[in-house]
mmCIF file of C-alpha atoms in Angstrom:
data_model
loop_
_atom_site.group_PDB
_atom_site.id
_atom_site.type_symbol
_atom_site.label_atom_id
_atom_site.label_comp_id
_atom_site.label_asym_id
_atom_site.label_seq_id
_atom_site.Cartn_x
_atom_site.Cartn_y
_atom_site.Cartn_z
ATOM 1 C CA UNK A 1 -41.386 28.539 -16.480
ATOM 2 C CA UNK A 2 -43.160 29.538 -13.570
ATOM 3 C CA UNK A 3 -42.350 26.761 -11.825
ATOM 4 C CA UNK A 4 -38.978 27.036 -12.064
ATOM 5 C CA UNK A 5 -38.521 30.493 -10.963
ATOM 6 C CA UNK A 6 -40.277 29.862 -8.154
ATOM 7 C CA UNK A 7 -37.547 28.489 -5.702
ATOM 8 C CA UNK A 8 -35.893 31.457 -6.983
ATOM 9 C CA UNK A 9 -38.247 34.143 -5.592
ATOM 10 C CA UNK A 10 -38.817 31.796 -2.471
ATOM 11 C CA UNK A 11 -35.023 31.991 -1.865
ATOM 12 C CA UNK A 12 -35.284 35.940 -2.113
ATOM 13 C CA UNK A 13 -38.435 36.316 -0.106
ATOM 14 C CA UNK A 14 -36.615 33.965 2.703
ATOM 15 C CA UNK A 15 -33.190 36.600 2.476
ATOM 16 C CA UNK A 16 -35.128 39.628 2.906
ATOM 17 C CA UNK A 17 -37.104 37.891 5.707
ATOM 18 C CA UNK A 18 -33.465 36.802 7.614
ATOM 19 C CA UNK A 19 -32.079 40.795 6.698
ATOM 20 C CA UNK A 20 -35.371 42.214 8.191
ATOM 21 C CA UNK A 21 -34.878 39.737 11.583
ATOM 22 C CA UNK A 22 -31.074 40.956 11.404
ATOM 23 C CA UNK A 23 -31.311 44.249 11.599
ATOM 24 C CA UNK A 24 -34.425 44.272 13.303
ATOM 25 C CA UNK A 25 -32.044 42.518 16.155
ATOM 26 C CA UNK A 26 -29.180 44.929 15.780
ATOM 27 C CA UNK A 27 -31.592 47.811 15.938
ATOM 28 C CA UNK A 28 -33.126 46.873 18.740
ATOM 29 C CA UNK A 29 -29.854 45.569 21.017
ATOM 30 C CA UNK A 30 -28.644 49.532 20.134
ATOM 31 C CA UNK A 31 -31.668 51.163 21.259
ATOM 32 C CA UNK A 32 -32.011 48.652 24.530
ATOM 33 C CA UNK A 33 -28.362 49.513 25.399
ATOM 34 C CA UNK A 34 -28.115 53.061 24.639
ATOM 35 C CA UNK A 35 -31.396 53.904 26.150
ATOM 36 C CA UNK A 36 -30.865 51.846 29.016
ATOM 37 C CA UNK A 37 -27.637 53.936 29.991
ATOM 38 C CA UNK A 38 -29.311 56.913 29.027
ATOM 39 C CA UNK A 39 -31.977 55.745 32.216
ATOM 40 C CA UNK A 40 -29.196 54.982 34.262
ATOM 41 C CA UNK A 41 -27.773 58.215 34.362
ATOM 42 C CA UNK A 42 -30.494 60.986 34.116
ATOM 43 C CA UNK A 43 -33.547 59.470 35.924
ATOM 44 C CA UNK A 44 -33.285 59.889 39.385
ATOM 45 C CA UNK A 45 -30.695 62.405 41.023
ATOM 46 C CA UNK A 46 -29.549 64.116 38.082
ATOM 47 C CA UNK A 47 -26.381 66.850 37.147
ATOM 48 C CA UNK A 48 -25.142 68.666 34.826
ATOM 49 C CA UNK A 49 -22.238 66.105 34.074
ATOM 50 C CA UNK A 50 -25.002 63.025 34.244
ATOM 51 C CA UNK A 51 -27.075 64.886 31.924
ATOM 52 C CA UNK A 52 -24.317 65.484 29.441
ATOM 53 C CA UNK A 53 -23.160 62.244 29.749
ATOM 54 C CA UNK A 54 -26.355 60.513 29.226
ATOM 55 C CA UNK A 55 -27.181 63.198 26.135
ATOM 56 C CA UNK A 56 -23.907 61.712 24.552
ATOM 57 C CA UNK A 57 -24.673 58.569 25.138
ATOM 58 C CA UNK A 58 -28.719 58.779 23.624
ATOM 59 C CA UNK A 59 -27.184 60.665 20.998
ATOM 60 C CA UNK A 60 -24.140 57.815 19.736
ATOM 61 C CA UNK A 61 -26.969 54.894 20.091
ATOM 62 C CA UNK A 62 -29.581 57.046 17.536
ATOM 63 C CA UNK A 63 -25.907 57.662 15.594
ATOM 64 C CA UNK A 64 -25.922 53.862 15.485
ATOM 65 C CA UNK A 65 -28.884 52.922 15.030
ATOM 66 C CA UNK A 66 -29.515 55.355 12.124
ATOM 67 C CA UNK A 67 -26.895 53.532 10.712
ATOM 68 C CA UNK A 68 -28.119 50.329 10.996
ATOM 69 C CA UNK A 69 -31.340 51.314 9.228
ATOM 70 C CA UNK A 70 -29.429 53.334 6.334
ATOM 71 C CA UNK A 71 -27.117 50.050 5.722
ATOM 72 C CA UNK A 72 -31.062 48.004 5.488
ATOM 73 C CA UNK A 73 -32.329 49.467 3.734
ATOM 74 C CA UNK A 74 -30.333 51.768 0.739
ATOM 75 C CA UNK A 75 -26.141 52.034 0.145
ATOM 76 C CA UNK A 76 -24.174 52.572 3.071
ATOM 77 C CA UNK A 77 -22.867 55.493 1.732
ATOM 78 C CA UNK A 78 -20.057 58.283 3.364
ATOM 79 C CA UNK A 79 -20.646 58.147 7.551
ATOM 80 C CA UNK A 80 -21.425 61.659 9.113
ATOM 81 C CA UNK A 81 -22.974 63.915 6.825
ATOM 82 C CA UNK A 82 -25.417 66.483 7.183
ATOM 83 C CA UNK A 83 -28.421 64.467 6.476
ATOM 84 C CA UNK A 84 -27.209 62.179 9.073
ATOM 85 C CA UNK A 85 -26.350 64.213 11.372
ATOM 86 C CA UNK A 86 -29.336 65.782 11.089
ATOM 87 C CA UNK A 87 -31.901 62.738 11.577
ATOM 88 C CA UNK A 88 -29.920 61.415 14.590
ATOM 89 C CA UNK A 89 -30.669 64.756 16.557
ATOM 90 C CA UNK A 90 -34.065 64.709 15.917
ATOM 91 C CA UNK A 91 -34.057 61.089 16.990
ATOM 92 C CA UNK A 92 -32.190 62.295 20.316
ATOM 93 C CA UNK A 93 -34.573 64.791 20.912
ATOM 94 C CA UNK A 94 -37.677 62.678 20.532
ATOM 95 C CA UNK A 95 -35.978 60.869 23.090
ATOM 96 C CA UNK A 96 -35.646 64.037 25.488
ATOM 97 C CA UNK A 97 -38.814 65.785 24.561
ATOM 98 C CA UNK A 98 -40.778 62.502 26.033
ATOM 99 C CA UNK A 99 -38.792 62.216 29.303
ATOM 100 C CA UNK A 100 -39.722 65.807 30.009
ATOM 101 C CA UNK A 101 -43.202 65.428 28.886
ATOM 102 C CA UNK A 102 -43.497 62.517 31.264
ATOM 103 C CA UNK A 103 -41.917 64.730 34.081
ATOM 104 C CA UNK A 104 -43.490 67.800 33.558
ATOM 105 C CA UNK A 105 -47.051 66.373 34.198
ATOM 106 C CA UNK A 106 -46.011 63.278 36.574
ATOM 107 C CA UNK A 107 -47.735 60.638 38.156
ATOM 108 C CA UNK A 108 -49.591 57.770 35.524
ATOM 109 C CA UNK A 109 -51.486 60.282 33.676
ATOM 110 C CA UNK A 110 -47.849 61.826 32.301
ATOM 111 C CA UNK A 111 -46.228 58.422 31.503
ATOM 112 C CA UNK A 112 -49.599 58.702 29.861
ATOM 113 C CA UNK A 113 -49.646 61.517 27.760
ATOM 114 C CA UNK A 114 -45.927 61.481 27.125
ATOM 115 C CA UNK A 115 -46.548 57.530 25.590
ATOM 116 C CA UNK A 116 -49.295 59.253 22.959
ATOM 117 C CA UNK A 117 -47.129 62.200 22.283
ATOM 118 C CA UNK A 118 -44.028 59.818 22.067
ATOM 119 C CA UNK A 119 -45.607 57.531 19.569
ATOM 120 C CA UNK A 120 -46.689 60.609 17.654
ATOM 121 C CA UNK A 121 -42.944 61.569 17.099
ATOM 122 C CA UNK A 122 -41.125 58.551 16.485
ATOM 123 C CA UNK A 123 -43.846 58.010 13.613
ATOM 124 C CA UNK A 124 -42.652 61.071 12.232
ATOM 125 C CA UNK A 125 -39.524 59.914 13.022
ATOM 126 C CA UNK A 126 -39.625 56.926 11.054
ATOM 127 C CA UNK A 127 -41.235 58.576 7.965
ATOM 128 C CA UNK A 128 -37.991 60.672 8.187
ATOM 129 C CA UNK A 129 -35.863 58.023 8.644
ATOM 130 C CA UNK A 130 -37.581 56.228 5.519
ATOM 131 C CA UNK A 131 -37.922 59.710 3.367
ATOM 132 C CA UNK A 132 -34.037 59.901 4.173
ATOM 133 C CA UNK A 133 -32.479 57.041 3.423
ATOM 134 C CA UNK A 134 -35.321 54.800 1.552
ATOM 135 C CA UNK A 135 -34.447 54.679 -2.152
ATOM 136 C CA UNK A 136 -38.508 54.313 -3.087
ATOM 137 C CA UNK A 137 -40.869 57.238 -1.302
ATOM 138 C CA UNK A 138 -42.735 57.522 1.177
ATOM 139 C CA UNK A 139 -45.472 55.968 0.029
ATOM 140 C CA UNK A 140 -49.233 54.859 1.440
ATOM 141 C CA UNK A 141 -48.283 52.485 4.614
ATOM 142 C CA UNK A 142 -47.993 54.681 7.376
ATOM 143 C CA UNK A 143 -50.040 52.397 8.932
ATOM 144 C CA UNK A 144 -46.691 50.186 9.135
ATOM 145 C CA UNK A 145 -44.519 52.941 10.497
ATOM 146 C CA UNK A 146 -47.547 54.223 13.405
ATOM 147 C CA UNK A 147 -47.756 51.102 14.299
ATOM 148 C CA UNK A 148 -43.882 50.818 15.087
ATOM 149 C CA UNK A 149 -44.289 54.042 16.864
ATOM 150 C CA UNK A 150 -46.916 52.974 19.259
ATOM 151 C CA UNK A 151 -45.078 49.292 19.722
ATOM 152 C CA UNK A 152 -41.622 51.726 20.701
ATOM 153 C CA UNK A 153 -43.249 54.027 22.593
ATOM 154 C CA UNK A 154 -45.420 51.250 24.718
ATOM 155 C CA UNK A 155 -41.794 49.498 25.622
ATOM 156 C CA UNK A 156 -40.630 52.792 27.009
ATOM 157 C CA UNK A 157 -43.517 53.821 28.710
ATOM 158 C CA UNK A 158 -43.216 50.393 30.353
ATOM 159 C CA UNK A 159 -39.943 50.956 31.328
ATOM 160 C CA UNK A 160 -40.439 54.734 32.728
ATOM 161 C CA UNK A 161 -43.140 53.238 34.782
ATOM 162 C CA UNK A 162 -41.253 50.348 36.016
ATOM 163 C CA UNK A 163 -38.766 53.126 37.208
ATOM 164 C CA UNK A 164 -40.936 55.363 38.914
ATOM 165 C CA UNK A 165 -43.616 53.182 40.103
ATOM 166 C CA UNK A 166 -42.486 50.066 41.431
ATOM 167 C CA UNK A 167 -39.401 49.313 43.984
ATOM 168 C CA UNK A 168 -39.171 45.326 44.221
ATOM 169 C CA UNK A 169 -35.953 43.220 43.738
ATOM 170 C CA UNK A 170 -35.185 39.013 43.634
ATOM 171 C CA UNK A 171 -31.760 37.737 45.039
ATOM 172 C CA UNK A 172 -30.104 34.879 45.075
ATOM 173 C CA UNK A 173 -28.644 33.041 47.821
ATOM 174 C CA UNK A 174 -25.239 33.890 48.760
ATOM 175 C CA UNK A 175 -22.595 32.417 46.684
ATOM 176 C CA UNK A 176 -19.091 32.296 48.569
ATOM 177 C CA UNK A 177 -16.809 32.094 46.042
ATOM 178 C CA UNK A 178 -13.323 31.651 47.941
ATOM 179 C CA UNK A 179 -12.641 35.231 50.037
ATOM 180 C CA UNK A 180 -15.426 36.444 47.825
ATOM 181 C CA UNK A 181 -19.057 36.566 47.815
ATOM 182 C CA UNK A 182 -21.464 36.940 45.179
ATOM 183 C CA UNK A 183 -25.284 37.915 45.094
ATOM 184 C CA UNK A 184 -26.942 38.225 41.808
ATOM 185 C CA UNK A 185 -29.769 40.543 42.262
ATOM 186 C CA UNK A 186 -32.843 41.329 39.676
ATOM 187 C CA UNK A 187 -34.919 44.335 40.404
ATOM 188 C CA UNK A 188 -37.976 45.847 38.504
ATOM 189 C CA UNK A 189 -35.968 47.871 36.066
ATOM 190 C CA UNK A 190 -34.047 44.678 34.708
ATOM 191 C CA UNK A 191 -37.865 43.664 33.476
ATOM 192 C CA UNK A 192 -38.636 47.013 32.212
ATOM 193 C CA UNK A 193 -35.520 46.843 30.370
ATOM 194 C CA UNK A 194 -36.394 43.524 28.995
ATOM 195 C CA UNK A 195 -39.670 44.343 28.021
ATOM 196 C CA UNK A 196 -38.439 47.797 26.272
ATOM 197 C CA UNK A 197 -36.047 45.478 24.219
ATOM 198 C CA UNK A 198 -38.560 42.887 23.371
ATOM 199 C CA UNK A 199 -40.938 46.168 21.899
ATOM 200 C CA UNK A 200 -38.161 47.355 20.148
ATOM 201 C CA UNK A 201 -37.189 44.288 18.254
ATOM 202 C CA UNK A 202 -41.282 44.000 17.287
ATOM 203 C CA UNK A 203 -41.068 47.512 16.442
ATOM 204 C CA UNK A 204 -38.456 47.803 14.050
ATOM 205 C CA UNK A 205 -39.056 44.004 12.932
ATOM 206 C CA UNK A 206 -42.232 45.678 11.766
ATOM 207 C CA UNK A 207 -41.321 48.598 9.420
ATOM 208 C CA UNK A 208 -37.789 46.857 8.102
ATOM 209 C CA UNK A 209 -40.485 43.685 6.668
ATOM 210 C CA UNK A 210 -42.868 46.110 5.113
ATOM 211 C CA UNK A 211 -39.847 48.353 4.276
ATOM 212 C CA UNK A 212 -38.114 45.336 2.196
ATOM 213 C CA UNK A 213 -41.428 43.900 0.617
ATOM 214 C CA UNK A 214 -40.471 44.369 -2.938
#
């Protein structure tokens, strides 16, 4: 009987394996772009209407990606309520809280700080997260969700510093296409973004695997 029922729990292992990788993707692609845009608008010379903007922005990518982990993980459920609402702003304001950090005490030693602080919060983030939407408790593996944290806030420490710190850029040749011509250019905050991405996938593969073991 065993035997039999053993492709069986092989096939369900190998779903919740290809859900975890899915959203795990999704997640991740959100963050990347939201964050990303987020970058683009309030680091460097900075208003009121960037700052909004990028706030808005931050804010609909958490929105999304809140989403993304309530749909993993428990019943999709009415969009926009309260608890929602809620977790998404403290998502957006972990978000804030370490840009300032990082800015507030400068140079290495505040990307510094800001990372330790950072990874701090979006653990506590992702207990919330899990607390809100999980349909079993919180239980005994913070481990899992600390270790998301630090993988998250690693990526965007890596990207801050690839923003403040380093100025280089590749081109291409020249490509005349017709009255037109084309350069395609890729500078040191294309990497940081690609790096931020690749810690985000490996963080939230992480806790979404532990968070479907049965």
């Amino acid at each position: 009987m065993s035997v039999l029922r053993q492709p069986e729990v092989l096939g369900r292992t190998a779903r919740r394996r290809v859900v975890g990788v899915t959203a795990a993707l999704s997640a991740a692609a959100v963050e990347t772009v939201a964050v990303g845009c987020w970058f683009s608008l309030v680091v460097g010379s900075r208003t009121t209407s960037t700052a909004l903007a990028g706030l808005g922005v931050l804010f609909s990518g958490s929105l999304l990606r809140m989403g993304i982990f309530r749909a993993t993980v428990s019943d999709l459920g009415e969009l926009l309520q309260p608890k929602e609402l809620g977790v998404t702003v403290a998502l957006t304001s972990t978000w804030v809280v370490w840009l300032f950090l990082a800015e507030l005490i400068g140079d290495p030693l505040g990307v510094a700080v800001a990372a330790v602080v950072f990874a701090g919060m979006l653990t506590g983030q992702f207990v919330l997260e899990r607390h809100s939407f999980s349909q079993s408790a919180v239980d005994g593996r913070l481990i899992t969700l600390a270790v998301s944290g630090l993988l998250l806030a690693a990526g965007a420490s890596t990207l801050l510093a690839t923003v403040w710190f380093t100025d280089w850029a590749i081109s291409s040749s020249p490509l005349v296409l017709g009255s037109t011509t084309i350069v395609f250019r890729i500078g040191a905050v294309h990497l940081g973004m690609f790096v931020f991405g690749l810690f985000a996938f490996l963080a939230h593969q992480h806790r979404f695997q532990r968070l479907l073991e049965p």
